[in-house]
PDB file of C-alpha atoms in Angstrom:
ATOM      1  CA  VAL A 386      19.031  45.789  -3.369  1.00 46.00           C
ATOM      2  CA  ALA A 387      17.271  42.646  -4.606  1.00 48.00           C
ATOM      3  CA  SER A 388      19.196  39.292  -4.650  1.00 46.00           C
ATOM      4  CA  PHE A 389      19.059  37.212  -8.006  1.00 47.00           C
ATOM      5  CA  ALA A 390      17.780  34.201  -6.257  1.00 47.00           C
ATOM      6  CA  SER A 391      14.448  35.591  -5.343  1.00 44.00           C
ATOM      7  CA  ILE A 392      11.187  36.401  -6.967  1.00 46.00           C
ATOM      8  CA  GLY A 393       8.523  38.343  -4.848  1.00 43.00           C
ATOM      9  CA  CYS A 394       4.958  36.706  -4.970  1.00 41.00           C
ATOM     10  CA  THR A 395       1.720  38.038  -4.663  1.00 44.00           C
ATOM     11  CA  ASN A 396       0.847  36.148  -0.943  1.00 46.00           C
ATOM     12  CA  GLY A 397       4.187  38.115   0.292  1.00 46.00           C
ATOM     13  CA  MET A 398       6.119  34.650   0.428  1.00 51.00           C
ATOM     14  CA  THR A 399       9.538  34.756  -1.267  1.00 55.00           C
ATOM     15  CA  LEU A 400      10.424  31.765  -3.323  1.00 61.00           C
ATOM     16  CA  ASN A 401      14.120  31.211  -2.895  1.00 64.00           C
ATOM     17  CA  PHE A 402      15.661  29.296  -6.044  1.00 66.00           C
ATOM     18  CA  MET A 403      19.034  28.989  -4.741  1.00 66.00           C
ATOM     19  CA  SER A 404      18.238  26.846  -1.876  1.00 66.00           C
ATOM     20  CA  VAL A 405      17.564  23.390  -3.984  1.00 64.00           C
ATOM     21  CA  TRP A 406      20.846  23.843  -4.559  1.00 70.00           C
ATOM     22  CA  PHE A 407      22.858  24.322  -1.331  1.00 72.00           C
ATOM     23  CA  LYS A 408      19.968  21.841   0.642  1.00 69.00           C
ATOM     24  CA  ARG A 409      22.008  18.739   1.861  1.00 71.00           C
ATOM     25  CA  PRO A 410      20.528  15.615   1.276  1.00 73.00           C
ATOM     26  CA  TYR A 411      19.085  13.544   4.211  1.00 75.00           C
ATOM     27  CA  LYS A 412      21.110  11.098   5.857  1.00 76.00           C
ATOM     28  CA  GLY A 413      18.857   9.903   9.168  1.00 79.00           C
ATOM     29  CA  PRO A 414      15.839   7.247   9.966  1.00 86.00           C
ATOM     30  CA  GLU A 415      13.227   6.947   7.303  1.00 88.00           C
ATOM     31  CA  VAL A 416       9.531   5.707   7.993  1.00 91.00           C
ATOM     32  CA  VAL A 417       6.750   4.401   5.273  1.00 93.00           C
ATOM     33  CA  VAL A 418       3.925   5.984   6.067  1.00 95.00           C
ATOM     34  CA  GLU A 419       0.919   3.773   4.177  1.00 95.00           C
ATOM     35  CA  VAL A 420      -2.644   5.084   4.598  1.00 96.00           C
ATOM     36  CA  VAL A 421      -5.310   2.441   3.961  1.00 95.00           C
ATOM     37  CA  GLY A 422      -8.410   3.812   3.996  1.00 95.00           C
ATOM     38  CA  ALA A 423     -11.060   5.465   5.966  1.00 94.00           C
ATOM     39  CA  ASP A 424     -14.782   4.709   6.787  1.00 91.00           C
ATOM     40  CA  MET A 425     -16.894   7.721   7.055  1.00 85.00           C
ATOM     41  CA  ASN A 426     -20.363   8.090   9.359  1.00 87.00           C
ATOM     42  CA  LEU A 427     -22.769   8.677   6.788  1.00 82.00           C
ATOM     43  CA  ARG A 428     -25.077  11.073   9.190  1.00 80.00           C
ATOM     44  CA  ALA A 429     -21.726  13.469   9.846  1.00 77.00           C
ATOM     45  CA  ASN A 430     -20.579  13.678   6.795  1.00 74.00           C
ATOM     46  CA  ARG A 431     -23.934  14.046   4.357  1.00 73.00           C
ATOM     47  CA  PHE A 432     -23.591  18.013   3.546  1.00 74.00           C
ATOM     48  CA  PHE A 433     -19.855  17.405   1.627  1.00 71.00           C
ATOM     49  CA  ASP A 434     -21.357  16.803  -1.291  1.00 68.00           C
ATOM     50  CA  PHE A 435     -24.990  17.576  -2.115  1.00 69.00           C
ATOM     51  CA  TRP A 436     -25.790  15.629  -5.415  1.00 77.00           C
ATOM     52  CA  SER A 437     -23.752  12.109  -4.828  1.00 81.00           C
ATOM     53  CA  LYS A 438     -21.438  11.122  -2.341  1.00 87.00           C
ATOM     54  CA  PRO A 439     -18.226  13.209  -1.101  1.00 88.00           C
ATOM     55  CA  ASP A 440     -14.517  12.582  -3.056  1.00 88.00           C
ATOM     56  CA  THR A 441     -12.412  11.944  -0.568  1.00 92.00           C
ATOM     57  CA  TYR A 442      -8.248  12.261   0.091  1.00 96.00           C
ATOM     58  CA  VAL A 443      -5.941  11.959   3.190  1.00 96.00           C
ATOM     59  CA  THR A 444      -2.804  14.332   4.060  1.00 96.00           C
ATOM     60  CA  CYS A 445      -0.197  13.505   6.370  1.00 96.00           C
ATOM     61  CA  HIS A 446       2.483  15.971   7.082  1.00 96.00           C
ATOM     62  CA  HIS A 447       5.285  15.366   9.351  1.00 95.00           C
ATOM     63  CA  GLY A 448       8.354  17.450  10.143  1.00 90.00           C
ATOM     64  CA  ASP A 449       8.513  19.610   7.359  1.00 89.00           C
ATOM     65  CA  CYS A 450       7.178  17.048   4.721  1.00 91.00           C
ATOM     66  CA  ASP A 451       3.378  17.259   3.261  1.00 94.00           C
ATOM     67  CA  ARG A 452       2.168  14.015   1.129  1.00 95.00           C
ATOM     68  CA  LYS A 453      -1.192  13.443  -0.052  1.00 95.00           C
ATOM     69  CA  THR A 454      -3.153  10.106  -1.221  1.00 96.00           C
ATOM     70  CA  GLN A 455      -4.754   9.905  -4.377  1.00 95.00           C
ATOM     71  CA  ILE A 456      -8.722  11.096  -4.882  1.00 95.00           C
ATOM     72  CA  GLU A 457     -10.949   8.793  -3.997  1.00 93.00           C
ATOM     73  CA  GLY A 458     -14.800   9.505  -5.686  1.00 89.00           C
ATOM     74  CA  ASN A 459     -17.909   9.383  -4.382  1.00 87.00           C
ATOM     75  CA  THR A 460     -17.549   7.141  -1.177  1.00 88.00           C
ATOM     76  CA  TYR A 461     -18.198   7.432   2.374  1.00 86.00           C
ATOM     77  CA  THR A 462     -15.614   4.325   2.412  1.00 92.00           C
ATOM     78  CA  PRO A 463     -12.763   4.911   0.550  1.00 93.00           C
ATOM     79  CA  ARG A 464      -9.499   2.912   0.051  1.00 95.00           C
ATOM     80  CA  TRP A 465      -6.240   3.759  -0.815  1.00 92.00           C
ATOM     81  CA  LEU A 466      -3.154   2.158  -2.313  1.00 87.00           C
ATOM     82  CA  TRP A 467      -0.726   4.397  -0.725  1.00 93.00           C
ATOM     83  CA  GLN A 468       2.475   4.849   0.486  1.00 93.00           C
ATOM     84  CA  ALA A 469       4.958   7.332   1.290  1.00 93.00           C
ATOM     85  CA  LYS A 470       8.623   7.517   2.341  1.00 90.00           C
ATOM     86  CA  LEU A 471       9.315  10.398   4.819  1.00 91.00           C
ATOM     87  CA  PRO A 472      12.371  11.391   6.913  1.00 90.00           C
ATOM     88  CA  PHE A 473      11.350  10.075  10.392  1.00 91.00           C
ATOM     89  CA  LYS A 474      11.824  12.969  12.500  1.00 91.00           C
ATOM     90  CA  SER A 475      12.025  11.688  16.202  1.00 89.00           C
ATOM     91  CA  LYS A 476      10.925  14.832  17.773  1.00 93.00           C
ATOM     92  CA  PHE A 477       7.591  15.287  15.858  1.00 94.00           C
ATOM     93  CA  GLY A 478       4.031  13.396  15.010  1.00 95.00           C
ATOM     94  CA  PHE A 479       1.907  12.742  12.761  1.00 97.00           C
ATOM     95  CA  HIS A 480      -0.828  14.911  11.781  1.00 97.00           C
ATOM     96  CA  PHE A 481      -3.561  13.161   8.881  1.00 97.00           C
ATOM     97  CA  GLN A 482      -6.414  15.113   7.505  1.00 96.00           C
ATOM     98  CA  VAL A 483      -9.151  13.493   5.932  1.00 94.00           C
ATOM     99  CA  MET A 484     -10.017  16.009   2.973  1.00 93.00           C
ATOM    100  CA  GLU A 485     -13.049  16.244   1.135  1.00 90.00           C
ATOM    101  CA  ALA A 486     -11.902  17.272  -2.716  1.00 91.00           C
ATOM    102  CA  ASN A 487     -14.561  20.211  -4.255  1.00 84.00           C
ATOM    103  CA  VAL A 488     -13.662  21.815  -7.754  1.00 85.00           C
ATOM    104  CA  ILE A 489     -16.464  24.859  -7.298  1.00 82.00           C
ATOM    105  CA  LYS A 490     -16.408  25.606  -3.639  1.00 84.00           C
ATOM    106  CA  GLY A 491     -12.116  24.579  -2.176  1.00 89.00           C
ATOM    107  CA  ASP A 492     -11.364  21.824  -0.445  1.00 91.00           C
ATOM    108  CA  SER A 493     -12.779  20.753   2.719  1.00 89.00           C
ATOM    109  CA  VAL A 494     -11.491  19.027   5.859  1.00 91.00           C
ATOM    110  CA  MET A 495     -13.784  16.264   7.009  1.00 89.00           C
ATOM    111  CA  GLY A 496     -11.486  14.655  10.008  1.00 91.00           C
ATOM    112  CA  ARG A 497      -8.491  15.098  11.509  1.00 95.00           C
ATOM    113  CA  ALA A 498      -5.887  12.417  13.597  1.00 96.00           C
ATOM    114  CA  PHE A 499      -2.375  12.380  15.292  1.00 96.00           C
ATOM    115  CA  ILE A 500      -0.387   9.941  16.278  1.00 96.00           C
ATOM    116  CA  ASP A 501       2.185  11.422  18.929  1.00 95.00           C
ATOM    117  CA  THR A 502       5.766  10.897  19.131  1.00 92.00           C
ATOM    118  CA  GLU A 503       5.737   7.977  21.364  1.00 94.00           C
ATOM    119  CA  GLN A 504       2.650   6.481  20.001  1.00 94.00           C
ATOM    120  CA  ALA A 505       4.266   6.643  16.571  1.00 94.00           C
ATOM    121  CA  GLY A 506       7.514   5.284  18.057  1.00 92.00           C
ATOM    122  CA  LYS A 507       5.299   2.301  19.164  1.00 94.00           C
ATOM    123  CA  LEU A 508       3.726   1.749  16.127  1.00 94.00           C
ATOM    124  CA  ILE A 509       6.947   1.899  14.099  1.00 92.00           C
ATOM    125  CA  GLU A 510       8.599  -0.869  15.889  1.00 92.00           C
ATOM    126  CA  SER A 511       5.453  -3.190  16.143  1.00 93.00           C
ATOM    127  CA  GLY A 512       4.662  -2.768  12.847  1.00 88.00           C
ATOM    128  CA  LYS A 513       0.796  -3.453  13.280  1.00 93.00           C
ATOM    129  CA  PRO A 514      -1.638  -0.421  11.888  1.00 94.00           C
ATOM    130  CA  ALA A 515      -3.081   1.836  14.006  1.00 95.00           C
ATOM    131  CA  LEU A 516      -6.918   2.821  14.279  1.00 96.00           C
ATOM    132  CA  LEU A 517      -7.680   5.997  14.502  1.00 95.00           C
ATOM    133  CA  SER A 518     -10.763   8.617  15.618  1.00 93.00           C
ATOM    134  CA  MET A 519     -11.191  11.600  13.264  1.00 91.00           C
ATOM    135  CA  GLY A 520     -13.570  12.940  15.948  1.00 86.00           C
ATOM    136  CA  GLU A 521     -17.025  12.450  17.907  1.00 87.00           C
ATOM    137  CA  ASN A 522     -18.973  10.195  15.691  1.00 87.00           C
ATOM    138  CA  ILE A 523     -17.165  11.538  12.424  1.00 88.00           C
ATOM    139  CA  GLY A 524     -15.088   8.267  10.984  1.00 91.00           C
ATOM    140  CA  LYS A 525     -12.006   6.325  11.618  1.00 94.00           C
ATOM    141  CA  ILE A 526      -8.930   6.086   9.500  1.00 96.00           C
ATOM    142  CA  LYS A 527      -6.631   3.509   9.004  1.00 96.00           C
ATOM    143  CA  ILE A 528      -2.984   4.157   8.925  1.00 95.00           C
ATOM    144  CA  GLN A 529       0.195   1.576   9.369  1.00 95.00           C
ATOM    145  CA  LEU A 530       3.918   3.300  10.566  1.00 95.00           C
ATOM    146  CA  SER A 531       6.467   1.039   9.540  1.00 92.00           C
ATOM    147  CA  HIS A 532      10.757   1.002   8.976  1.00 88.00           C
ATOM    148  CA  LEU A 533      12.258   1.475   5.297  1.00 83.00           C
ATOM    149  CA  PRO A 534      12.132  -2.401   4.468  1.00 79.00           C
ATOM    150  CA  GLU A 535      15.536  -3.742   4.547  1.00 72.00           C
ATOM    151  CA  ASN A 536      15.665  -4.897   0.699  1.00 68.00           C
ATOM    152  CA  LEU A 537      15.638  -1.377  -0.043  1.00 68.00           C
ATOM    153  CA  GLN A 538      18.971   0.161   1.514  1.00 64.00           C
ATOM    154  CA  ALA A 539      21.818  -1.297   2.207  1.00 60.00           C
ATOM    155  CA  ALA A 540      23.105  -2.993   5.592  1.00 61.00           C
ATOM    156  CA  GLY A 541      23.802  -0.861   8.184  1.00 60.00           C
ATOM    157  CA  THR A 542      23.916   2.632   6.004  1.00 61.00           C
ATOM    158  CA  SER A 543      21.256   4.890   4.720  1.00 58.00           C
ATOM    159  CA  LYS A 544      22.332   4.016   1.271  1.00 64.00           C
ATOM    160  CA  ALA A 545      20.325   2.600  -1.407  1.00 66.00           C
ATOM    161  CA  ILE A 546      21.437  -0.626  -2.864  1.00 69.00           C
ATOM    162  CA  PRO A 547      21.866  -0.379  -6.409  1.00 73.00           C
ATOM    163  CA  LEU A 548      19.101  -1.821  -8.703  1.00 72.00           C
ATOM    164  CA  ASP A 549      20.138  -5.510 -10.570  1.00 75.00           C
ATOM    165  CA  ASP A 550      17.585  -7.828 -12.627  1.00 78.00           C
ATOM    166  CA  LYS A 551      16.961 -10.189 -10.166  1.00 74.00           C
ATOM    167  CA  PRO A 552      13.407 -10.589  -8.277  1.00 75.00           C
ATOM    168  CA  GLN A 553      12.995  -8.918  -4.716  1.00 63.00           C
ATOM    169  CA  GLU A 554      11.874 -10.553  -2.383  1.00 62.00           C
ATOM    170  CA  THR A 555       8.279  -9.275  -1.370  1.00 54.00           C
ATOM    171  CA  GLY A 556       8.375 -11.008   2.375  1.00 47.00           C
ATOM    172  CA  LEU A 557       5.190 -13.413   1.486  1.00 45.00           C
ATOM    173  CA  LYS A 558       5.251 -17.076   1.622  1.00 46.00           C
ATOM    174  CA  ALA A 559       4.885 -18.535  -1.504  1.00 43.00           C
ATOM    175  CA  ARG A 560       1.669 -20.432  -1.751  1.00 41.00           C
ATOM    176  CA  LYS A 561       1.638 -24.349  -2.291  1.00 42.00           C
TER     177      LYS A 561
END
């Protein structure tokens, strides 16, 4: 007997539409992941795009959360202005993949980097960026992990502060 809440898919996975309503919201700590940029080695990555430079994006995987940046086109030195808020699971590391977007051949992995749980904790506490190698002579990726800003959550809780029409403090000092 088939359940009314499930649909069979062609690849063998089953989608459960009821799980959306019964999934509990995450109430634990959260982390902000920022992908700053990547410097790819020209010689190692020249075969991804025959007619031009590669169109790159980064995927971030932590626990059961996946996020990806926008595509930066035609460059070996992509720079992203990208941040994402993720639930922080202290038992899982962060896995980053630099991908080459290709409509005809499909996307390809250009490089991978991993931050283990111990290193992730240190990066979150320090607030400093990390420059990670994506493999021998492939390139480097710069990322930053940080706590959720205090101006976005109520003191001592994980609840969001109600919105108002007052300007937000950015933490940057005004220039004189």
